[in-house]
Short mmCIF file of C-alpha atoms and ligand atoms in Angstrom, two decimals:
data_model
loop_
_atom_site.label_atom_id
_atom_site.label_comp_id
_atom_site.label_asym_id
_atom_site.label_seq_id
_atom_site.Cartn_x
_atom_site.Cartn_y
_atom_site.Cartn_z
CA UNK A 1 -19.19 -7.88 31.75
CA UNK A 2 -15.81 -7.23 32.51
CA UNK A 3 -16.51 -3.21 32.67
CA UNK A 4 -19.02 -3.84 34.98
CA UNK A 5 -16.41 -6.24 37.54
CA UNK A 6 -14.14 -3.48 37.02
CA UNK A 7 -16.57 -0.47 38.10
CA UNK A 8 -17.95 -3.09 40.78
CA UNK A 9 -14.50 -3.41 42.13
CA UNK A 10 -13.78 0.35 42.36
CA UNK A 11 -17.02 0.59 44.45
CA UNK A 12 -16.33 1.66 48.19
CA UNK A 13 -18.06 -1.16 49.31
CA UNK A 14 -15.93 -3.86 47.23
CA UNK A 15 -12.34 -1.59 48.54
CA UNK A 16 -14.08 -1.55 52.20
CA UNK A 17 -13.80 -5.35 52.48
CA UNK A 18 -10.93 -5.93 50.60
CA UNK A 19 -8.66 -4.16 52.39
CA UNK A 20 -10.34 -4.37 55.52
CA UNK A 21 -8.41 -6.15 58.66
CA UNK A 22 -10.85 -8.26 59.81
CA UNK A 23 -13.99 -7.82 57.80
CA UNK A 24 -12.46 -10.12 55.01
CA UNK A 25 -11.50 -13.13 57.42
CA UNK A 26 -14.81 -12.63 59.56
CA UNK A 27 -16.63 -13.42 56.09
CA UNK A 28 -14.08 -16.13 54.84
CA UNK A 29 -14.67 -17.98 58.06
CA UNK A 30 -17.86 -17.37 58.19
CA UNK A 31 -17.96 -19.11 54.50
CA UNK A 32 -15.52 -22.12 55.49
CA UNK A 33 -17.01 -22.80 58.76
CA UNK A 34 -20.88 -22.74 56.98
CA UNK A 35 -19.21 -25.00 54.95
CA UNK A 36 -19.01 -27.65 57.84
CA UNK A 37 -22.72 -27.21 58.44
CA UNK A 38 -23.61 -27.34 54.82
CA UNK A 39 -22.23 -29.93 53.33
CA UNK A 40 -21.82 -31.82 56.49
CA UNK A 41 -25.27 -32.25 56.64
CA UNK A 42 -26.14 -32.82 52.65
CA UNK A 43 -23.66 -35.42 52.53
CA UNK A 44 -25.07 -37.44 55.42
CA UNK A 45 -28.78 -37.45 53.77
CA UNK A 46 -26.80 -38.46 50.61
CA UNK A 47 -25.60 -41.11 52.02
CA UNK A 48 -28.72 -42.55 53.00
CA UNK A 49 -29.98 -41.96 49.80
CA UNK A 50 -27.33 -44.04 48.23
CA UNK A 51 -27.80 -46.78 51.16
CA UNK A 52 -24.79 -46.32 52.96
CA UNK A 53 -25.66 -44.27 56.33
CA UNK A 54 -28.45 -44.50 58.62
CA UNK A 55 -29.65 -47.51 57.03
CA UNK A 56 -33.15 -48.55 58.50
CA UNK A 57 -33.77 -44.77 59.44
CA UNK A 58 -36.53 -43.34 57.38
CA UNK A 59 -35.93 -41.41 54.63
CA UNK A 60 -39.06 -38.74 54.96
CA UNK A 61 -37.59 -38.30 58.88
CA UNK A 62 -34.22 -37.58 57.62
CA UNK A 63 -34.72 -34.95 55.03
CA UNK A 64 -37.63 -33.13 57.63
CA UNK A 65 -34.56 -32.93 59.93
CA UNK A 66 -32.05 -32.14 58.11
CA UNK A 67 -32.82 -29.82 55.19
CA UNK A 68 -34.02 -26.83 58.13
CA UNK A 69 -29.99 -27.11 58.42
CA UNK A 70 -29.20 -27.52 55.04
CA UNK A 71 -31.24 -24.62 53.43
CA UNK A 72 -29.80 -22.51 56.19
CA UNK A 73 -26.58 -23.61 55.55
CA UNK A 74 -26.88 -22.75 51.37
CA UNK A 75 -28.28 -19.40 52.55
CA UNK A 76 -25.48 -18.53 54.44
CA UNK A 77 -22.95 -19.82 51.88
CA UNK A 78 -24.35 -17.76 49.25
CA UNK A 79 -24.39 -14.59 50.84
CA UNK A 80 -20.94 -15.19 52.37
CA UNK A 81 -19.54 -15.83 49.06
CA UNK A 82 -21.50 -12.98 47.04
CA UNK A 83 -19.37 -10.94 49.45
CA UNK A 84 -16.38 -12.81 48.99
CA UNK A 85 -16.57 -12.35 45.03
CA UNK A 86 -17.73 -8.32 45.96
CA UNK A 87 -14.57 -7.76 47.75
CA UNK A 88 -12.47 -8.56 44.22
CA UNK A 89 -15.08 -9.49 41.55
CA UNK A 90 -12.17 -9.27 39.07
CA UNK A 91 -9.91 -11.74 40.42
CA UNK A 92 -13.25 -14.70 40.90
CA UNK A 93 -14.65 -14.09 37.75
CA UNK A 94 -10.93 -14.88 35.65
CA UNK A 95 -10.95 -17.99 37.95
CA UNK A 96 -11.63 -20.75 36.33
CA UNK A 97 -12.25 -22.92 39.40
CA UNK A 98 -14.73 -20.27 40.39
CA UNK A 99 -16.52 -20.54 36.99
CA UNK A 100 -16.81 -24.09 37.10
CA UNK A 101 -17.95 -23.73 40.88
CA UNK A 102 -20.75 -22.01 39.57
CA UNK A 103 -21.69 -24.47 37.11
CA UNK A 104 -21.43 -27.37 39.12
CA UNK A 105 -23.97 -25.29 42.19
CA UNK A 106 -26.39 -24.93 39.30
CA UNK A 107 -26.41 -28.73 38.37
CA UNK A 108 -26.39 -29.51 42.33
CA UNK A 109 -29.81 -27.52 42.64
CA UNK A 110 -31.05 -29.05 39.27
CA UNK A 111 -30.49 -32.55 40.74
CA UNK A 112 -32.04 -31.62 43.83
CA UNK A 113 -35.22 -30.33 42.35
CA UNK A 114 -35.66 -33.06 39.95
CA UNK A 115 -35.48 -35.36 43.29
CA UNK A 116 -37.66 -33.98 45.27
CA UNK A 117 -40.26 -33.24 42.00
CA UNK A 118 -40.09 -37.38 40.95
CA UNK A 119 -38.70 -40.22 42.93
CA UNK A 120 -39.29 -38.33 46.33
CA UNK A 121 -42.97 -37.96 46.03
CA UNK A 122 -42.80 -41.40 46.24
CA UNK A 123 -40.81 -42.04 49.42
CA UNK A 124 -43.75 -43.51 51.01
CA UNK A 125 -43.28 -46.59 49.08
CA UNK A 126 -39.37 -46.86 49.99
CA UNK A 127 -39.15 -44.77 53.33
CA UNK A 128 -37.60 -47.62 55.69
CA UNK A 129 -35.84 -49.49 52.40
CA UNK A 130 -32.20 -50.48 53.05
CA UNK A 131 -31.16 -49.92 49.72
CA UNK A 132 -33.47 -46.70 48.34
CA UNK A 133 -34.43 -47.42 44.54
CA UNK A 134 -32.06 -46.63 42.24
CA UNK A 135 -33.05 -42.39 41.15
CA UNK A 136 -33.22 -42.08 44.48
CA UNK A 137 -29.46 -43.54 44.67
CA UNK A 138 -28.42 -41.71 41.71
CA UNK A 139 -30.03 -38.32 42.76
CA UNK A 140 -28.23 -39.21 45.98
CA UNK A 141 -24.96 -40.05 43.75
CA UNK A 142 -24.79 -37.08 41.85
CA UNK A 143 -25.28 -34.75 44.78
CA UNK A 144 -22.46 -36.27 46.50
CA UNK A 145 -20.17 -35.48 43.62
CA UNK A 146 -21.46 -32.34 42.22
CA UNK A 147 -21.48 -30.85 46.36
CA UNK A 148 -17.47 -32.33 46.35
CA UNK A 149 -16.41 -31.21 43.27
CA UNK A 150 -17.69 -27.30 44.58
CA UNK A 151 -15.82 -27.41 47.65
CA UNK A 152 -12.73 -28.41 46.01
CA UNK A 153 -13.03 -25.60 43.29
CA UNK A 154 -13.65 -23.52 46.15
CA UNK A 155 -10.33 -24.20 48.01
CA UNK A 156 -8.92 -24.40 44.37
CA UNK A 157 -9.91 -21.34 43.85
CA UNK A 158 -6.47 -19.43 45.96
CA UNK A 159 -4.77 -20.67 43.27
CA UNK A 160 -3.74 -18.94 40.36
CA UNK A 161 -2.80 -21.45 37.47
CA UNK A 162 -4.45 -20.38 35.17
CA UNK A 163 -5.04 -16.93 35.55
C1 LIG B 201 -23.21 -22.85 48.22
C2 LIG B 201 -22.18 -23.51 48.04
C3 LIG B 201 -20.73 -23.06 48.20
C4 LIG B 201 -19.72 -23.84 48.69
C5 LIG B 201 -19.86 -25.26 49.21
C6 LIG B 201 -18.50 -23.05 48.63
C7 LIG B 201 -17.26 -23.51 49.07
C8 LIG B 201 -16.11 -22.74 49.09
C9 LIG B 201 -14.82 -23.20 49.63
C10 LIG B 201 -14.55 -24.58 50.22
C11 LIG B 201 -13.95 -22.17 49.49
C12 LIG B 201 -12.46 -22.15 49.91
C13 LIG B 201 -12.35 -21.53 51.24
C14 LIG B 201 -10.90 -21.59 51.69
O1 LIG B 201 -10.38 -22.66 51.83
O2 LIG B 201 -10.31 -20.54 51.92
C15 LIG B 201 -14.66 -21.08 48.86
C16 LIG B 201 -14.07 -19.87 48.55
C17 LIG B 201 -14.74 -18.89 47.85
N1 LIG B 201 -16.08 -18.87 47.52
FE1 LIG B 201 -17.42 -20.32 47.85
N2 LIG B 201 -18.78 -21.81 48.11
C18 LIG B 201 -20.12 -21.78 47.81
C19 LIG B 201 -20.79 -20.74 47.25
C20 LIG B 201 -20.20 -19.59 46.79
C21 LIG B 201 -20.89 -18.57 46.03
C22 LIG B 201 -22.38 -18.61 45.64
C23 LIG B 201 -19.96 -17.60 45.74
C24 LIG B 201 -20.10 -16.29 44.97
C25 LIG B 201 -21.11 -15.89 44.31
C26 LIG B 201 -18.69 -18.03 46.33
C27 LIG B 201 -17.52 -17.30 46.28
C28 LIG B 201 -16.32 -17.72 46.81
C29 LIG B 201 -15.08 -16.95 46.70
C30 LIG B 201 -14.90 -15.62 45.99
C31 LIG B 201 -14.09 -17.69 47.34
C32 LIG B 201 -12.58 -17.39 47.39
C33 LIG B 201 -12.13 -16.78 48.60
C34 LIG B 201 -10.61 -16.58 48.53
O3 LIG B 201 -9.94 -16.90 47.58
O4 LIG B 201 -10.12 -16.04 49.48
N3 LIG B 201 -18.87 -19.24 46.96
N4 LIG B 201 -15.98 -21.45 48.64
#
């Protein structure tokens, strides 16, 4: 793995943006201020999920509204950041923060599908509910935390402590 980074980091590409002037913070910004639509958005359906924003609203409305923006969002994200971790593949992949990033993105998309595969197939029953049922609270929950806890390994991630 680490002969690959290495190679992948030599590549003209990877040097290109790395030491580029303006390429680098046109992608960082581009990653940060996605960031704002991203997670901006997620966190406001999660909140409804969990009963605490746009109570009365209907769930079903919410999520046909939203995730256009959200999905976008993630889209953006991960291409900004696959070029992020392109421009010096070694540095990201000895960062822990990054690592656990990744980890915690995976379990974000796990919770996500198991929502939308069980207790969202039933939103019918519990679209204009107050207080959703309680998966629907936890999937909400979870995402809420797991979608945090990436955003501050992100910004964690400038860090070197434990490199
Ligand atoms: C989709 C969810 C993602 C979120 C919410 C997210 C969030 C963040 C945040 C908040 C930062 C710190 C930006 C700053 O303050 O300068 C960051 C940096 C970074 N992200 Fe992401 N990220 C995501 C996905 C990814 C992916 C999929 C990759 C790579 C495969 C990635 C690679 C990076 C890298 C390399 C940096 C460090 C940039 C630096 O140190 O200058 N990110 N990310």
């Amino acid at each position: 793995m680490v002969e690959f980074f290495q190679w992948l980091e030599a590549t003209g590409g990877s040097v290109a943006i790395r030491e580029s002037i303006l390429l680098y913070p046109i992608i960082e910004s581009t990653h940060v201020l996605t960031l704002c639509l991203f997670f901006g958005f997620i966190a406001l359906m999660d909140l409804r999920l969990v009963g605490i924003a746009l109570r009365g609203v209907p769930v079903s409305q919410i999520t046909s509204r939203i995730q256009p923006f959200g999905v976008a969002g993630f889209v953006i994200m991960v291409i900004s950041g696959a070029l992020l971790f392109y421009s010096s593949p070694m540095r990201a992949y000895g960062n822990i923060f990054f690592r656990v990033k990744l980890v915690l993105i995976a379990l974000a998309g796990i919770n996500a599908l198991l929502f939308h595969k069980t207790i969202f197939k039933s939103v019918d029953d519990w679209n204009d509910a107050l207080q959703p049922p309680p998966r629907a609270r936890l999937a909400g929950l979870l995402s809420l935390v797991f979608w945090s806890g990436v955003v501050i390994c992100g910004r964690m991630q400038a860090y070197k402590w434990f490199d």
